[in-house]
PDB file of C-alpha atoms in Angstrom:
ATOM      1  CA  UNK A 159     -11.361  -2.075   9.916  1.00 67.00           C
ATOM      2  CA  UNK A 160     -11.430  -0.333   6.659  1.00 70.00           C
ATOM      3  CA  UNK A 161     -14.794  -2.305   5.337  1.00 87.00           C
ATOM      4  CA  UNK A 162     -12.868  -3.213   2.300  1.00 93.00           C
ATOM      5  CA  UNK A 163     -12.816  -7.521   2.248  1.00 95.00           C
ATOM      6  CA  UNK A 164     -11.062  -9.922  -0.081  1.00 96.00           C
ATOM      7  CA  UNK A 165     -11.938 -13.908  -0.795  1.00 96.00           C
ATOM      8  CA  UNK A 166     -10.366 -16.208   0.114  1.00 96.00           C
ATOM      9  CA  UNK A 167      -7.801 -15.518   2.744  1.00 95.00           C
ATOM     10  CA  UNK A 168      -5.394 -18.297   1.826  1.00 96.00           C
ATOM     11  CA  UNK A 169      -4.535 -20.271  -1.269  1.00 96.00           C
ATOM     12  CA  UNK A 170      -2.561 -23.206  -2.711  1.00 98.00           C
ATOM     13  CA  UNK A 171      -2.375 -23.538  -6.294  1.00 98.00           C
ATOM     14  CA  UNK A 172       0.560 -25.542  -8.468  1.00 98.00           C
ATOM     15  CA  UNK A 173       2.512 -24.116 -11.351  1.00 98.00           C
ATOM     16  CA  UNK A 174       0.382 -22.901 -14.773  1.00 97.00           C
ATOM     17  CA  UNK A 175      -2.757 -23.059 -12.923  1.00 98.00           C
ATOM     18  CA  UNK A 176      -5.590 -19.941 -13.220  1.00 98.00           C
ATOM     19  CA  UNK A 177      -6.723 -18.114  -9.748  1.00 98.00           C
ATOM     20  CA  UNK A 178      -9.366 -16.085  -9.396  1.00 98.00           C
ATOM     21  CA  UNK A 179      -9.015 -12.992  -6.287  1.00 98.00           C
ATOM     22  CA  UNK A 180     -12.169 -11.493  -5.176  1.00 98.00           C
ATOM     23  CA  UNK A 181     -12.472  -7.891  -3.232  1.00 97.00           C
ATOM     24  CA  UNK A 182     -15.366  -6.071  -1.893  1.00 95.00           C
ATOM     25  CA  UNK A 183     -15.108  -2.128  -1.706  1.00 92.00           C
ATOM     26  CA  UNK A 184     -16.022  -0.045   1.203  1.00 88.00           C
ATOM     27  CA  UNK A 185     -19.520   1.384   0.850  1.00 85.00           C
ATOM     28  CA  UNK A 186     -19.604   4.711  -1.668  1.00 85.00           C
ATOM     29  CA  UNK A 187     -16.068   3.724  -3.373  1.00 89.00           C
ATOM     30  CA  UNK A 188     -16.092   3.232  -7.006  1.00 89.00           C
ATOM     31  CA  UNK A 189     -12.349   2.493  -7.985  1.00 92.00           C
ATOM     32  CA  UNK A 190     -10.045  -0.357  -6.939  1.00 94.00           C
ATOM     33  CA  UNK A 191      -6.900  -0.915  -7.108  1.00 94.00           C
ATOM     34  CA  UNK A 192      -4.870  -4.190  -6.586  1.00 97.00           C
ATOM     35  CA  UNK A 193      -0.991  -4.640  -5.514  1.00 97.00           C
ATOM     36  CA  UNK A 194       1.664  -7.435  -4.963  1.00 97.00           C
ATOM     37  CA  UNK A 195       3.451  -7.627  -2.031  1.00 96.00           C
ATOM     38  CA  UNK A 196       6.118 -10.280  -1.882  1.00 95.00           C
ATOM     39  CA  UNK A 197       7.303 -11.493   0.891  1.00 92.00           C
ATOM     40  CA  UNK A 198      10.071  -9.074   2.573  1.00 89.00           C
ATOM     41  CA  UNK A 199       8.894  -6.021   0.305  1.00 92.00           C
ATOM     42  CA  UNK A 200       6.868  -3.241  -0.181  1.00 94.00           C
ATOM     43  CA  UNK A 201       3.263  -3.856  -2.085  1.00 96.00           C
ATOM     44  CA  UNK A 202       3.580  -2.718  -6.033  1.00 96.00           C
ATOM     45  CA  UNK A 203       0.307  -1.438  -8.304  1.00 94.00           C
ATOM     46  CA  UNK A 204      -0.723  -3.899 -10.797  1.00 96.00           C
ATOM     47  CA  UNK A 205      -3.800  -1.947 -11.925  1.00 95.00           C
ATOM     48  CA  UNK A 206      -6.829  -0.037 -11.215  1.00 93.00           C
ATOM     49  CA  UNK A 207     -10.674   0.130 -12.010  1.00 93.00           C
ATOM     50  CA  UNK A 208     -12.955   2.749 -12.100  1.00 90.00           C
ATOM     51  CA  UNK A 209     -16.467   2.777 -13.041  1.00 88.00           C
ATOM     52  CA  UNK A 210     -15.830  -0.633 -14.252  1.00 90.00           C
ATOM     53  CA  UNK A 211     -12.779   0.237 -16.821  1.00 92.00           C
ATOM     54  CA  UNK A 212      -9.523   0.108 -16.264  1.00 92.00           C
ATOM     55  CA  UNK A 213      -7.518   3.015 -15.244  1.00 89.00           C
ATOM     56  CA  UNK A 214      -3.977   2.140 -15.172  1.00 89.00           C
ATOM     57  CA  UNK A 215      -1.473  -0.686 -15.324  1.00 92.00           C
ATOM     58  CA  UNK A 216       1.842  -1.003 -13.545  1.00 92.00           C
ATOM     59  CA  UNK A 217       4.763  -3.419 -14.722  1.00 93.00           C
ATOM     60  CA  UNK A 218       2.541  -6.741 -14.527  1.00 96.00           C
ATOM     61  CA  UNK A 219       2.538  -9.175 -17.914  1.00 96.00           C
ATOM     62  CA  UNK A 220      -0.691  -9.241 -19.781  1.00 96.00           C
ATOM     63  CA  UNK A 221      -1.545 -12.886 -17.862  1.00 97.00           C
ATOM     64  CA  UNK A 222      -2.653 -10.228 -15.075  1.00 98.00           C
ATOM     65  CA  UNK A 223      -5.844  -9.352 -15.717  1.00 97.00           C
ATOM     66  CA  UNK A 224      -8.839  -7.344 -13.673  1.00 96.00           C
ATOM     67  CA  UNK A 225     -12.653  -7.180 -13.697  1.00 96.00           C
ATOM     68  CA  UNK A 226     -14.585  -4.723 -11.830  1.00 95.00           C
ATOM     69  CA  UNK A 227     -18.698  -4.769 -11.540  1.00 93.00           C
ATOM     70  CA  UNK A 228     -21.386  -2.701 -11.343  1.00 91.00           C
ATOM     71  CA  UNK A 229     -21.470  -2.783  -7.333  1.00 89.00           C
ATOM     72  CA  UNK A 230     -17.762  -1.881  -7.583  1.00 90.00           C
ATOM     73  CA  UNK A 231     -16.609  -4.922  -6.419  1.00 93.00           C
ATOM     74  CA  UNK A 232     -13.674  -6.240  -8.557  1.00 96.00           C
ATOM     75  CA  UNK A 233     -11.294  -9.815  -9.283  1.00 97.00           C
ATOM     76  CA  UNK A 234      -7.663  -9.985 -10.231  1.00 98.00           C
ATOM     77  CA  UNK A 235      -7.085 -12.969 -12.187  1.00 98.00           C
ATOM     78  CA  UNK A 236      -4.155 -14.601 -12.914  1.00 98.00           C
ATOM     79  CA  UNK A 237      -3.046 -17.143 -15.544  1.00 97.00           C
ATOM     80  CA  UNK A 238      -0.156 -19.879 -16.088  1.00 97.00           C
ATOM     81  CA  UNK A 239       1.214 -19.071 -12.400  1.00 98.00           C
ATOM     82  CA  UNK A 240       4.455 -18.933 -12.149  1.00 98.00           C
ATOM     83  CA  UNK A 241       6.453 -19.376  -8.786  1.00 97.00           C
ATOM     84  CA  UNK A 242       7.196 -15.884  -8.337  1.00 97.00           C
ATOM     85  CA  UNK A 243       3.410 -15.287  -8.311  1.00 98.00           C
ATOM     86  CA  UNK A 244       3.343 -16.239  -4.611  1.00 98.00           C
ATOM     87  CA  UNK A 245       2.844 -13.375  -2.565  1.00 97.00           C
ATOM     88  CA  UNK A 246       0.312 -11.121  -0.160  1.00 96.00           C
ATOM     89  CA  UNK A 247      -2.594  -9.988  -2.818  1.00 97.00           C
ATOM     90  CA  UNK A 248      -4.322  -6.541  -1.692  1.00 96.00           C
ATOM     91  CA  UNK A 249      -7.074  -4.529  -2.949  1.00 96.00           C
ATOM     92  CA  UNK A 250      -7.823  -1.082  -2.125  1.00 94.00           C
ATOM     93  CA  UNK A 251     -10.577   0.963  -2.958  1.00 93.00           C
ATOM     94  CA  UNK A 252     -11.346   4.851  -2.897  1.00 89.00           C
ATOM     95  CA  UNK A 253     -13.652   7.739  -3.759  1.00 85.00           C
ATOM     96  CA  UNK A 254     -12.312   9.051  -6.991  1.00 71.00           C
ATOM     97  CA  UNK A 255     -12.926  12.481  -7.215  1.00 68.00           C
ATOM     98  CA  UNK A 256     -10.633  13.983  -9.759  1.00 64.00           C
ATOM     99  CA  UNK A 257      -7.676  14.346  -6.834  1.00 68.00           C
ATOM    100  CA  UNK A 258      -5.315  12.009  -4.632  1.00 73.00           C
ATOM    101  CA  UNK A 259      -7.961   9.935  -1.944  1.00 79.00           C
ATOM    102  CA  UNK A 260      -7.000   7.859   0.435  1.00 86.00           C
ATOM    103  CA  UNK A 261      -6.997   4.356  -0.718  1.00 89.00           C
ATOM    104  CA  UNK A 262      -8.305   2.081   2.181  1.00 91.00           C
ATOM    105  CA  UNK A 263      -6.574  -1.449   2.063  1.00 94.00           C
ATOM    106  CA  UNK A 264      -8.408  -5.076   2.581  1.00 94.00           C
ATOM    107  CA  UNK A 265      -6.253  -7.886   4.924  1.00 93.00           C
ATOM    108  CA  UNK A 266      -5.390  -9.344   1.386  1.00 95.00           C
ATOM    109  CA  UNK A 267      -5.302 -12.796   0.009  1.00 96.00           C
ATOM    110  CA  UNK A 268      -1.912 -15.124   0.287  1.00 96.00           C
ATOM    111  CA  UNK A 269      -1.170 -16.992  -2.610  1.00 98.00           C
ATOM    112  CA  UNK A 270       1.456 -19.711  -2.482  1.00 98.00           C
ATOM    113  CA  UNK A 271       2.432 -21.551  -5.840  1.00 98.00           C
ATOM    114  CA  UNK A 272       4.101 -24.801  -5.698  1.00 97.00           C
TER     115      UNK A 272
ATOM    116  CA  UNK B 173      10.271   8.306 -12.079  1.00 79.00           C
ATOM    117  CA  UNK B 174       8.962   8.385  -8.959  1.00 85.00           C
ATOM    118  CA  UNK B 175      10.713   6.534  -5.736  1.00 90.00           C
ATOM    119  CA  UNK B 176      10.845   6.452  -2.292  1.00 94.00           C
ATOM    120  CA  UNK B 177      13.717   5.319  -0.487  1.00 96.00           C
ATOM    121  CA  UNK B 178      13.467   4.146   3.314  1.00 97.00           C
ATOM    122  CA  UNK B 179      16.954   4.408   5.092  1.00 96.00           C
ATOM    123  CA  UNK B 180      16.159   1.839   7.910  1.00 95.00           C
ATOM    124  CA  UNK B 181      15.070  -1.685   7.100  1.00 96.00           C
ATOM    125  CA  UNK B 182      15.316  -2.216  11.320  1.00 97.00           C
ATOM    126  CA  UNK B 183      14.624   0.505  13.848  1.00 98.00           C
ATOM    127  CA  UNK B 184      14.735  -0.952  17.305  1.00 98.00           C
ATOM    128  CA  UNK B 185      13.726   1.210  20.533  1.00 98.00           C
ATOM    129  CA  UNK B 186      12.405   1.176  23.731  1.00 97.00           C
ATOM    130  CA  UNK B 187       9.181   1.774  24.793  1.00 97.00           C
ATOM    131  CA  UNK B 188       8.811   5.488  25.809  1.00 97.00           C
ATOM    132  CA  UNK B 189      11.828   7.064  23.545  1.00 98.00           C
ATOM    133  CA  UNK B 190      11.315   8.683  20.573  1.00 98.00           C
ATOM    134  CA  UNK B 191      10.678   7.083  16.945  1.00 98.00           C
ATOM    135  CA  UNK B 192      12.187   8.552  13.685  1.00 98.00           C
ATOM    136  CA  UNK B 193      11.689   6.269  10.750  1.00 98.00           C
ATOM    137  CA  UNK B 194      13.334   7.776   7.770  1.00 98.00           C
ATOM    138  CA  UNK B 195      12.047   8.233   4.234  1.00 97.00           C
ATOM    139  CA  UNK B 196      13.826  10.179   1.053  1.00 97.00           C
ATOM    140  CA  UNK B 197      11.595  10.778  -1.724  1.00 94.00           C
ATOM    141  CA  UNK B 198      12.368  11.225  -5.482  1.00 92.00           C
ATOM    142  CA  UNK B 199       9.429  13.287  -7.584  1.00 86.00           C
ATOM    143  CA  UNK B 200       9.034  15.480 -11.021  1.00 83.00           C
ATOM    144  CA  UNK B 201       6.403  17.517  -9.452  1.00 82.00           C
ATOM    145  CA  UNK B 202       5.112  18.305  -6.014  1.00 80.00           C
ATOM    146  CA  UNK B 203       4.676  15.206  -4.555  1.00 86.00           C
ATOM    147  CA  UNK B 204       1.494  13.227  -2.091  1.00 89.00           C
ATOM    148  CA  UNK B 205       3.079  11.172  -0.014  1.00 93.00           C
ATOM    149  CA  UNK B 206       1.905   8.797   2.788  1.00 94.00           C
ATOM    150  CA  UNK B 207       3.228   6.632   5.746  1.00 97.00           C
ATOM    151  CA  UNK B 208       1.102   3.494   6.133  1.00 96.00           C
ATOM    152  CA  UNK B 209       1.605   0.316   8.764  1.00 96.00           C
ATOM    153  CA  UNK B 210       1.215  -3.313   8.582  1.00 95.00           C
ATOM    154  CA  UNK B 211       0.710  -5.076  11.475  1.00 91.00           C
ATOM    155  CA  UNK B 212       1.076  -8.671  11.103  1.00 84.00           C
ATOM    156  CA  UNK B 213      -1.700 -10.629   9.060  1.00 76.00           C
ATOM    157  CA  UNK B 214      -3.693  -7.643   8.902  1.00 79.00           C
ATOM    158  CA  UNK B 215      -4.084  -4.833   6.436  1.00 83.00           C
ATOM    159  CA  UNK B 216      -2.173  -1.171   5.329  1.00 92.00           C
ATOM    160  CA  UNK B 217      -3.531   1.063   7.732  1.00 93.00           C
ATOM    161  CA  UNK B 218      -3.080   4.728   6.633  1.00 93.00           C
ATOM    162  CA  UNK B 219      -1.045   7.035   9.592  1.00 95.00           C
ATOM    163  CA  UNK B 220      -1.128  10.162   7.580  1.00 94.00           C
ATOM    164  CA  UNK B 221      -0.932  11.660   4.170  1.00 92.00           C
ATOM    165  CA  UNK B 222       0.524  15.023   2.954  1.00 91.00           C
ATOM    166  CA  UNK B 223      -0.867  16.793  -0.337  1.00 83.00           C
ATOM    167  CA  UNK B 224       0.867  19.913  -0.846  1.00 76.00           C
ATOM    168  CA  UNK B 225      -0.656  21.812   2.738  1.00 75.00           C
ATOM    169  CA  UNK B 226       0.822  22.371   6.031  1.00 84.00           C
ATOM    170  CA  UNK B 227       4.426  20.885   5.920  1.00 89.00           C
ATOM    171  CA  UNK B 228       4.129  19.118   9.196  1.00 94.00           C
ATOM    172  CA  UNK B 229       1.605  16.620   8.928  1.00 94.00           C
ATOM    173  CA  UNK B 230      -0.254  14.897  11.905  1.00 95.00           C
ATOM    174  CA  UNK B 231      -1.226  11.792  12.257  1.00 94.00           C
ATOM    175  CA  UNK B 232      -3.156   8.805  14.072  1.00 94.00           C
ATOM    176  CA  UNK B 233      -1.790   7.306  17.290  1.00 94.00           C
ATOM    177  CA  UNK B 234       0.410  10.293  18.134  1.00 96.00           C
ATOM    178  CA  UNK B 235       2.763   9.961  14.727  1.00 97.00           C
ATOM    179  CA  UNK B 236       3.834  12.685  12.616  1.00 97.00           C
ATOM    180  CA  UNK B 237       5.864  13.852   9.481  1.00 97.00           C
ATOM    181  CA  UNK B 238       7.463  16.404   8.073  1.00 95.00           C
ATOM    182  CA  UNK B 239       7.973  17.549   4.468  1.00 94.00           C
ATOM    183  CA  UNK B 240      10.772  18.848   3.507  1.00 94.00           C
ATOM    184  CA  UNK B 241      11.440  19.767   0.241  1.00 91.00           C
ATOM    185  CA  UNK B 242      14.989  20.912   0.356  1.00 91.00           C
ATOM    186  CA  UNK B 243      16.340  17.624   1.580  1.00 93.00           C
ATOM    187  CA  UNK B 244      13.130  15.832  -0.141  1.00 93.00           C
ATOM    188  CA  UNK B 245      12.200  14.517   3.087  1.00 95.00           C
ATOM    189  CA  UNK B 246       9.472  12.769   4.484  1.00 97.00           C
ATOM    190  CA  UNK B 247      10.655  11.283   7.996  1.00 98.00           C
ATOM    191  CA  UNK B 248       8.084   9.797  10.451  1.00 98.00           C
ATOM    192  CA  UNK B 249       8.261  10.752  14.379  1.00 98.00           C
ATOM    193  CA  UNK B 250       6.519   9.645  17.561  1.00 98.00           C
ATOM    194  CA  UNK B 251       7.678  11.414  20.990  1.00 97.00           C
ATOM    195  CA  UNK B 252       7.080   8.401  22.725  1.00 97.00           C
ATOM    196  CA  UNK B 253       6.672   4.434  21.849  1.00 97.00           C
ATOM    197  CA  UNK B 254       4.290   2.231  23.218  1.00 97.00           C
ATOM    198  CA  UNK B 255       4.730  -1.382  22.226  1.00 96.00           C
ATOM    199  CA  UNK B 256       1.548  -1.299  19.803  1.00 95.00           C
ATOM    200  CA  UNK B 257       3.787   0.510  17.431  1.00 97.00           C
ATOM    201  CA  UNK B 258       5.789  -2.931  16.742  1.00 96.00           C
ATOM    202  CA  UNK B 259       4.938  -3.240  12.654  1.00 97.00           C
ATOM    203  CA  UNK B 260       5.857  -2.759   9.456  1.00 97.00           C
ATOM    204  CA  UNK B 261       5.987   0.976   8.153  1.00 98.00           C
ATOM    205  CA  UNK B 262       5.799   2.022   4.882  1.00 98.00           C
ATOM    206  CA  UNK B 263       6.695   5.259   3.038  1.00 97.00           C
ATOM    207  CA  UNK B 264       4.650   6.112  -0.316  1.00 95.00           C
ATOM    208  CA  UNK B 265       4.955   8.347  -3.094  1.00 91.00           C
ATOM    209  CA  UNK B 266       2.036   8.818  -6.076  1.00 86.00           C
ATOM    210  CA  UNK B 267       2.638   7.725  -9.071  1.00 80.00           C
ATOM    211  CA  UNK B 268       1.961  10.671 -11.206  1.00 75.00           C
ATOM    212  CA  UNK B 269       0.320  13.894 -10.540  1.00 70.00           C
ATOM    213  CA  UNK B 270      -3.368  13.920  -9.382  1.00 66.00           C
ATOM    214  CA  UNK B 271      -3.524  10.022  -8.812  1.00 74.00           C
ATOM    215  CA  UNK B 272      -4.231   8.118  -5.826  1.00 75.00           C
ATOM    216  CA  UNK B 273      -1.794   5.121  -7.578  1.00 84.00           C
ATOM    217  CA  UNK B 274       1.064   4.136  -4.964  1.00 89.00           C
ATOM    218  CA  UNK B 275       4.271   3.154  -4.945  1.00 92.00           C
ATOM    219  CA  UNK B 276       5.631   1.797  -1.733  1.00 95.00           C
ATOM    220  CA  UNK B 277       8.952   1.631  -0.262  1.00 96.00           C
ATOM    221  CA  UNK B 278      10.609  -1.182   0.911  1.00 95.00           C
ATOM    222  CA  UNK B 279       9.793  -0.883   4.585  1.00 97.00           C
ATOM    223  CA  UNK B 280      11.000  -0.090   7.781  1.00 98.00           C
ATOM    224  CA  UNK B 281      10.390  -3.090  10.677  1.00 97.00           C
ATOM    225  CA  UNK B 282       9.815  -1.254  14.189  1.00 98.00           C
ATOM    226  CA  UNK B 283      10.664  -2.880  16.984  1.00 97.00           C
ATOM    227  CA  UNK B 284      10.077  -1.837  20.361  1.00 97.00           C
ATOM    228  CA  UNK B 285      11.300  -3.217  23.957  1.00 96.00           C
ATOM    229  CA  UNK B 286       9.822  -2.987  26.889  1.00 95.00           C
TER     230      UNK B 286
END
């Protein structure tokens, strides 16, 4: 166990609805990042935070959007869902430190939009 | 840009022979790269991670990799395969220099009989 969690596990939300994706970072980390994994594929980088700003995007539409909080824990949140939003949600966190650190990965939350 | 390419989407053995899971790499600059697993319904697990140091790179639970710059190569071993290995492996590149952003490739499914 990496001591990195996510809330909630599972979710069911219908077409144009808003979710909210929660993740806790392991003890001393102060940067998250979050990625989509679809189902049958490898996870992509939507976006990181560090020290509460963010710190780069990757090819996600504006309606993806991040917060991250003084205890370093951070929420994606999405808006007008769109079928192809279903998919394995993870968050990682690590120890920035000016060079490549290991991220360590939650279990991830599973979205399905219907 | 910077890609990974895994050659496999299936690697099948049996327990006790050797593992090679394959991984190309494409990078402007001296590249991190990573292999990370997936068991199912749990998190990425890191295996190992190469920044630019010793070539051959060792790992947890026996697995390890080699860089190769010539044939930008970053293939994954195990002498022997226990049927614990059975998951999802994953072969990531940084995004840019000096980040800890990923990108993932596409996966390689490990199977292994007894």
């Amino acid at each position: 166990e990496t001591g990195v969690t996510q809330s909630p596990t599972h979710l069911i939300k219908t077409r144009g609805q808003q979710v909210t994706l929660r993740c806790s970072s392991q003890s001393g980390h102060n940067t998250v990042s979050w990625y989509q994994q679809a189902l049958g594929q490898g996870p992509q980088f939507i976006f990181q935070y560090y020290r509460e700003e963010e710190n780069g995007r990757g090819n996600f539409p504006p309606r993806f959007s991040g917060l991250q909080f003084p205890n370093y824990s951070s929420e994606l949140n999405v808006n007008a869902l769109e079928l192809d939003d279903s998919a394995l949600y993870l968050c990682a966190s690590s120890s920035a430190t000016g060079g490549v650190e290991t991220q360590y990965f939650g279990p991830g939350t599973r979205l399905l939009v219907l | 840009a910077q890609s990974v390419t895994q050659l496999d989407s299936h690697v099948s053995v049996s327990e006790g022979t050797p593992v090679l899971l394959r991984c190309n790499y494409s990078s402007s600059y001296s590249p991190s790269l990573f292999w990370y697993v997936q068991h199912p319904n749990k998190g990425l697990q890191l295996l190992l991670k190469y920044t630019s140091a010793a070539t051959l790179v060792k790992g947890i639970n026996g697995f390890e990799a080699e860089f190769k710059k010539s044939e930008t190569s970053f293939h994954l071993t195990k002498p022997s395969a226990h049927m614990s290995d059975a998951a999802e492996y994953f072969c990531v590149v940084t995004l840019s220099y000096n980040t800890d952003k990923l990108i993932f490739g596409t996966g390689t499914r490990l199977q292994v009989f007894p």
